XYZ file of C-alpha atoms in Angstrom:
369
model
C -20.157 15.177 4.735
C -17.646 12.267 5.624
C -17.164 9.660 2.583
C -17.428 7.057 5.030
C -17.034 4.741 1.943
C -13.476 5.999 1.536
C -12.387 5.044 5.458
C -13.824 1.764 4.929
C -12.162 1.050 1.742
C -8.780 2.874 3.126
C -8.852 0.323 6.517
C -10.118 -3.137 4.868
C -7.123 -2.506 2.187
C -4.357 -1.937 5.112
C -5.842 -5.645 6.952
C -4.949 -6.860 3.211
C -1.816 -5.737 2.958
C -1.289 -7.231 6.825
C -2.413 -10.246 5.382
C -0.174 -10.409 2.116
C 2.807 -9.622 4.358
C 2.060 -12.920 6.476
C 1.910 -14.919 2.707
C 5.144 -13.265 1.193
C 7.309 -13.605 4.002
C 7.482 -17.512 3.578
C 6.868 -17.135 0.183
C 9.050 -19.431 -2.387
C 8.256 -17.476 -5.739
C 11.876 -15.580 -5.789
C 9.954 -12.749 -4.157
C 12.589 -10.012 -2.849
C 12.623 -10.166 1.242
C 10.971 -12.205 3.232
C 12.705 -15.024 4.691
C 11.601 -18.197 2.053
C 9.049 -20.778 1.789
C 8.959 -24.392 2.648
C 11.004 -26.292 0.257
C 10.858 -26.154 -3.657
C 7.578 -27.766 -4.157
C 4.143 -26.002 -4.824
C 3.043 -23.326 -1.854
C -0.713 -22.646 -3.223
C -1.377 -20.412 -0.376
C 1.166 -18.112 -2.410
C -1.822 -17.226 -4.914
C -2.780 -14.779 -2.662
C 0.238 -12.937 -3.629
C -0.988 -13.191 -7.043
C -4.662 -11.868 -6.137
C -3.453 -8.613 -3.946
C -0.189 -7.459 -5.441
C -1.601 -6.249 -8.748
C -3.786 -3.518 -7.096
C -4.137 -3.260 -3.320
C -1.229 -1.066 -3.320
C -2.164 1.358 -6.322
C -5.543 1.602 -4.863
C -4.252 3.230 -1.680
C -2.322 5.735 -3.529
C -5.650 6.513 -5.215
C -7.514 6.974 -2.021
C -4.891 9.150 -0.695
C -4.820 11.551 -3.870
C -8.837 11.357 -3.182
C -8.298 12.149 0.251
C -5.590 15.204 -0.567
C -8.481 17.095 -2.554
C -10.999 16.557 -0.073
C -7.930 18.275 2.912
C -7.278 20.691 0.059
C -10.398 21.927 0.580
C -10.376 22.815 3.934
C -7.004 23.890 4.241
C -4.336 25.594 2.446
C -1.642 24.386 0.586
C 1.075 24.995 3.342
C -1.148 24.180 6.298
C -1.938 21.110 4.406
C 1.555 20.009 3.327
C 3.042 20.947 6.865
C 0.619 18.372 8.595
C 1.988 15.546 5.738
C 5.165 16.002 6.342
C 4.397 15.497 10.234
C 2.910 12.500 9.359
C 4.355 11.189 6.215
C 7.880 12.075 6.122
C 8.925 12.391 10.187
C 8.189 8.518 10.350
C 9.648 7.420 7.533
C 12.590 9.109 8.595
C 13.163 9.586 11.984
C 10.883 6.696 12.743
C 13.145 4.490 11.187
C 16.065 5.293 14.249
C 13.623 4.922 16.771
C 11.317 2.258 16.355
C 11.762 0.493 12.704
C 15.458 -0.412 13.217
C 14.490 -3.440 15.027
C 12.870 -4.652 11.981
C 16.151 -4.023 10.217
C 17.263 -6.244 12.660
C 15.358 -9.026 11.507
C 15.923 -8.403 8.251
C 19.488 -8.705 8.024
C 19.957 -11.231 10.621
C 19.564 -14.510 7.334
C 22.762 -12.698 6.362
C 24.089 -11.829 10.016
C 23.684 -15.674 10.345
C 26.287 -16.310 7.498
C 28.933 -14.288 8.880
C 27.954 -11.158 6.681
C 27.810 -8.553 9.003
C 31.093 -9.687 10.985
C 33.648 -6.686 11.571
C 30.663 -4.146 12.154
C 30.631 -2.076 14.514
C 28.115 -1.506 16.685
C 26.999 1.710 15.220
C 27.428 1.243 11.650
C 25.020 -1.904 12.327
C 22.528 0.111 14.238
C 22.500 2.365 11.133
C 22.333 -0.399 8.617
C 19.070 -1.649 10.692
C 17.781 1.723 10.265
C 17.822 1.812 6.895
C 16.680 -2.210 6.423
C 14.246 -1.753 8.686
C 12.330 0.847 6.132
C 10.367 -1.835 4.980
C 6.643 -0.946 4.111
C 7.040 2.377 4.958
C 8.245 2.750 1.362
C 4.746 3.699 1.147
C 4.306 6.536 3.140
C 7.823 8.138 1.580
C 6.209 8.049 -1.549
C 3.122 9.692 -0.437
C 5.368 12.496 0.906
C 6.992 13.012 -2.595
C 3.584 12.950 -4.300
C 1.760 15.667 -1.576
C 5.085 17.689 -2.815
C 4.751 17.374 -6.591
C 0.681 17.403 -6.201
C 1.025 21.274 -4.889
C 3.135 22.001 -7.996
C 0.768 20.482 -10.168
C -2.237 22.051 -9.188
C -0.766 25.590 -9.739
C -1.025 24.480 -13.471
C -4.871 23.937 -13.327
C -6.224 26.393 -10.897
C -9.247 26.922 -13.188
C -10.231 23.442 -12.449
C -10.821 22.787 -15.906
C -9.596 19.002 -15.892
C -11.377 18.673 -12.902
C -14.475 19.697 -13.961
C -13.998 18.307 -17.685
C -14.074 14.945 -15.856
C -17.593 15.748 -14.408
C -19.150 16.047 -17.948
C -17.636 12.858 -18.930
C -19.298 11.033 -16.192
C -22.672 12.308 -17.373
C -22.135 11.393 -20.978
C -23.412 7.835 -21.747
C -19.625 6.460 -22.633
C -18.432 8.123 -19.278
C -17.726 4.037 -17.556
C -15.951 3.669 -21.347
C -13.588 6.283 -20.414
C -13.220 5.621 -16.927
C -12.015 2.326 -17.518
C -9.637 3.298 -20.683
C -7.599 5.119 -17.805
C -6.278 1.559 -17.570
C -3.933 2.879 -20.131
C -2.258 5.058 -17.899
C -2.208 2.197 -15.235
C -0.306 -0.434 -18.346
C 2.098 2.697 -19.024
C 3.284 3.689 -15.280
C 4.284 -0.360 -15.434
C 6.346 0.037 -18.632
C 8.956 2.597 -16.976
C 10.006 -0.384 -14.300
C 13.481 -1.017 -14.555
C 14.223 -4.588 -16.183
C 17.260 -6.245 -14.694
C 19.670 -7.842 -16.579
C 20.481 -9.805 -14.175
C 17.793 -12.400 -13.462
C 19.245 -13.971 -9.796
C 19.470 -10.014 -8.834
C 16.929 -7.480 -6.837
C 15.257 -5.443 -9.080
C 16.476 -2.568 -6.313
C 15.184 0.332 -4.766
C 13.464 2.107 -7.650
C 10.876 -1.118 -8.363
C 10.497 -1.247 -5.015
C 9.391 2.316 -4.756
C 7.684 2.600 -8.315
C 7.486 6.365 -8.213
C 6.042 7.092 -11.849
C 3.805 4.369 -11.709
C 1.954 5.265 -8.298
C 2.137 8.911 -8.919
C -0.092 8.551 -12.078
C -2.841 6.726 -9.485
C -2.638 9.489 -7.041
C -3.017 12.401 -9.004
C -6.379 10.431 -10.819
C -7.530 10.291 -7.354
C -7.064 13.627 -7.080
C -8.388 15.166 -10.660
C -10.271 12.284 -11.602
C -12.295 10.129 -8.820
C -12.515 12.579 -6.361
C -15.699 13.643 -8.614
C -18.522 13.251 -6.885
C -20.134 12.219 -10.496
C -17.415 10.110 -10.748
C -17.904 8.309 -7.674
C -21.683 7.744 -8.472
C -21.052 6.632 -11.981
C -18.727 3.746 -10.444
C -21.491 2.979 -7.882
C -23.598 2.149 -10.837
C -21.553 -0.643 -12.272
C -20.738 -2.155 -9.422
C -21.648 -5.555 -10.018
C -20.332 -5.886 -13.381
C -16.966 -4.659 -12.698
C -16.415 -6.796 -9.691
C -17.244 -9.992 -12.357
C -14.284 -8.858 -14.714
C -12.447 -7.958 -12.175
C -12.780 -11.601 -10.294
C -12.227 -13.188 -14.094
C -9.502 -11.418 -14.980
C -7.558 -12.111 -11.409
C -8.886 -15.802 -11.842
C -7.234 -16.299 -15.542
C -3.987 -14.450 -14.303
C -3.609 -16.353 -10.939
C -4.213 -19.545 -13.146
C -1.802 -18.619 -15.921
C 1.152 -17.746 -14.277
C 1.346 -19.042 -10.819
C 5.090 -20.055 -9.758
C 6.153 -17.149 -11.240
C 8.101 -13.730 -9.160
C 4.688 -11.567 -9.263
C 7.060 -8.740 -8.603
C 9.578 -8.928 -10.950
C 9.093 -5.678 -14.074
C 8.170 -8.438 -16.675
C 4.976 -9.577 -14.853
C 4.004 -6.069 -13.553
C 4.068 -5.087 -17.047
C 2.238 -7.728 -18.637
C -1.335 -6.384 -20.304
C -3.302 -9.293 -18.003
C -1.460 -8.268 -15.306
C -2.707 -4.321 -15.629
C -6.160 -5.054 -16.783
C -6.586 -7.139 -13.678
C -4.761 -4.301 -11.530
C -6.770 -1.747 -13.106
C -10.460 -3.525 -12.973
C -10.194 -4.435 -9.005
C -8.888 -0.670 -8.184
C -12.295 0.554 -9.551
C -14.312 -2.342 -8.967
C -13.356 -1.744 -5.405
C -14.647 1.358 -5.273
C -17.451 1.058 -7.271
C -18.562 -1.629 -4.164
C -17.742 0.240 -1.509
C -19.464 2.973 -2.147
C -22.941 1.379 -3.560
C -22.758 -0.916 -0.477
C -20.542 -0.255 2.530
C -21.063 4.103 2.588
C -21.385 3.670 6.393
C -19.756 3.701 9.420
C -20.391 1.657 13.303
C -18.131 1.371 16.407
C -15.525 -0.887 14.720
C -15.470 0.528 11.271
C -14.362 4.250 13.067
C -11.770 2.828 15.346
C -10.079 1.108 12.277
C -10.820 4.365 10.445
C -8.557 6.429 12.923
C -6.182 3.450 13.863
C -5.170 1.910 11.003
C -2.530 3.958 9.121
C -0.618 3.530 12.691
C -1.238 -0.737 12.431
C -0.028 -0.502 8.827
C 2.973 1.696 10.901
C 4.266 -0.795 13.202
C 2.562 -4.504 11.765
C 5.874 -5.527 10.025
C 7.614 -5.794 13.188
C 5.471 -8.745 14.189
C 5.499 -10.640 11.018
C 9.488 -10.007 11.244
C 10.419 -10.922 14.552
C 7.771 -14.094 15.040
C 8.213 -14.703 11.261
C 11.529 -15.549 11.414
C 11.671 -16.679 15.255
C 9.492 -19.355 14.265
C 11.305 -20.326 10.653
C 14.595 -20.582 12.881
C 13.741 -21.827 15.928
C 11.279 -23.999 15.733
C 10.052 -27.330 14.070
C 6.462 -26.145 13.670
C 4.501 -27.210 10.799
C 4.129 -24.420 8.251
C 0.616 -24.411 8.524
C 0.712 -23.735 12.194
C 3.725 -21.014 11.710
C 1.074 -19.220 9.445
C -1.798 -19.596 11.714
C 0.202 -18.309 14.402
C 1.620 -15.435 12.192
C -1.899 -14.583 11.061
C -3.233 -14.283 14.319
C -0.318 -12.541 15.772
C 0.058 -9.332 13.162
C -4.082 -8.873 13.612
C -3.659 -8.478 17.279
C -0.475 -7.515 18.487
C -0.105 -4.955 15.890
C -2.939 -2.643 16.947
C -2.094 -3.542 20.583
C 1.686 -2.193 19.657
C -0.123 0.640 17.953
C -1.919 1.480 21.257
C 0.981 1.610 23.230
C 3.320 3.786 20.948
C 0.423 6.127 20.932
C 0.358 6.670 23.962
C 3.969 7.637 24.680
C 4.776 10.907 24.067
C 7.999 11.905 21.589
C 7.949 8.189 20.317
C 4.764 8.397 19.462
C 5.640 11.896 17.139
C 8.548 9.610 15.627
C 6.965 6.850 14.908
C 3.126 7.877 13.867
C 3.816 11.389 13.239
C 1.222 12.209 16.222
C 1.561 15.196 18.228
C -1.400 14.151 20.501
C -2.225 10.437 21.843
């Protein structure tokens, strides 16, 4: 039987993470990429940046290592891992020549502007693009990386016996106590970021990736809250989780707003987890006590929107920074504009890619439309 809790979850989370991207790209919190804000003073539309960032992102990689067990069931480990790599690793790679070097386009062209880039050729810049242009789809790379490790892993517990542990401990009257003490694991994943000793520097690649941190995520959504116990235990508490949840993101929004939300020091902070941690299952918990159902809408977004979350950044790229550059609109209009724009071109840029053939394998990993 479908989880249609999961889909719903999955597709509301990827129209969040549309919506951050509209916030962060004229964001003025030292936030890596993006194109800037609107002067020095106060942007409080940035505190969505603060509400999202902590867990919308960790959450996914839990549905996904939900999602693997669920495919692991049906399929085998190579049938299974085949059809990832199809869809994971194909457009995160060969995607990025095809389609996603246009982003790369605008994101280079701030320092194409200053003169950067002069002395290029044209196919060295074509290949820089490329690789700029990988933008969200840092996402799907890492899922790729985790499908591969999660096959290793699970030859270490083909018993099931952490699996099924985990089903006892959601009958037993501290199982929520134990549930939520996996925040631990969340905390620790944020301790092995890389802290920069350079302060006016990126971060780089590897905080922008987070591979130990997401990984421990996935595989709990894979051992751990793919339990159907599990899943009923959270439906339980619903309501009380979403309150500490809302607190905690309300004190940590308050507390530290005008700071880089991104940078290791923040990540890592103990508000910052228990916030991340408490949304992820308080999330879940509401979804599937209230919204374990499925309509007209709910399954189109259900199929469609990994491909939105595929292609949206070209939008908020190209009309982003069209408008920053081009334009004396007011910020509030550029955002309006930019809001409207990702939420409707980007599916309509999804339905055209689909239905191409070869681009549409390069760029969605889709062998059919």
């Amino acid at each position: 039987m479908r989880k249609h809790w999961l889909d719903n979850l999955r597709w509301v989370t990827v129209l969040l993470v549309l919506l951050y991207h509209v916030i962060y790209f004229y964001n003025n919190k030292g936030v890596f990429g993006g194109i800037g804000g609107f002067g020095d003073g106060p942007q409080y539309q940035d505190a969505l940046m603060y509400i999202l960032y902590p867990w919308f992102m960790p959450l996914l990689f839990l549905l996904a290592g939900i999602s693997a067990r669920y495919a692991l069931g049906k399929h085998s480990g190579k049938e299974w891992f085949r059809a990832r790599t199809r869809k994971l690793l194909v457009p995160g790679t060969i995607g990025l020549f095809v389609f996603h070097w246009m982003v790369g386009y605008f994101n280079t062209a701030v320092a194409a502007r200053t003169g950067a880039l002069d002395g290029m050729t044209g196919v060295a810049r074509y290949f820089m693009w490329a690789v700029s242009g990988t933008g969200p789809l840092w996402f799907i790379q890492d899922l790729w990386l985790f499908s591969l490790i999660l096959l290793l892993v699970r030859k270490l517990d083909k018993s099931e016996s952490f699996y099924n542990w985990w089903g006892r401990v959601a009958d037993s009257k501290a199982g929520i106590f134990w549930i939520i003490l996996l925040g631990v694991l969340f905390w620790a994943g944020e301790q092995m970021l890389i802290r920069n000793p350079r302060p006016e520097s990126p971060d780089g690649l590897y905080n922008l990736y987070k591979p130990l941190f997401y990984l421990v995520p996935f595989l709990m959504g894979y051992f751990i809250f793919a339990h159907d116990k599990v899943q009923e235990l959270l439906s339980r508490v619903w309501a009380p989780l979403m309150v500490c949840a809302v607190a905690a993101g309300t004190v940590l929004a308050v507390t530290t707003f005008g700071q880089d939300n991104t940078s290791p020091e923040y990540l890592g902070s103990p508000l910052n987890c228990l916030y991340g941690w408490l949304m992820c299952l308080a999330m879940m918990a509401w979804f599937k006590a209230r919204f374990d159902r499925t309509g007209a809408f709910a399954g189109y977004m259900t199929r469609s929107s990994y491909g939105i979350y595929i292609v949206h950044y070209l939008v908020i790229a190209s009309l982003g920074y069209m408008m920053k550059m081009y334009t004396q609109l007011p910020p509030v209009v550029m955002y309006l504009i930019l809001t409207v724009a990702v939420f409707t071109l980007s599916p309509l840029l999804y339905e055209i890619i689909r239905r191409i053939p070869v681009v549409r394998w390069c760029v969605l990993g889709c062998k059919k439309a």
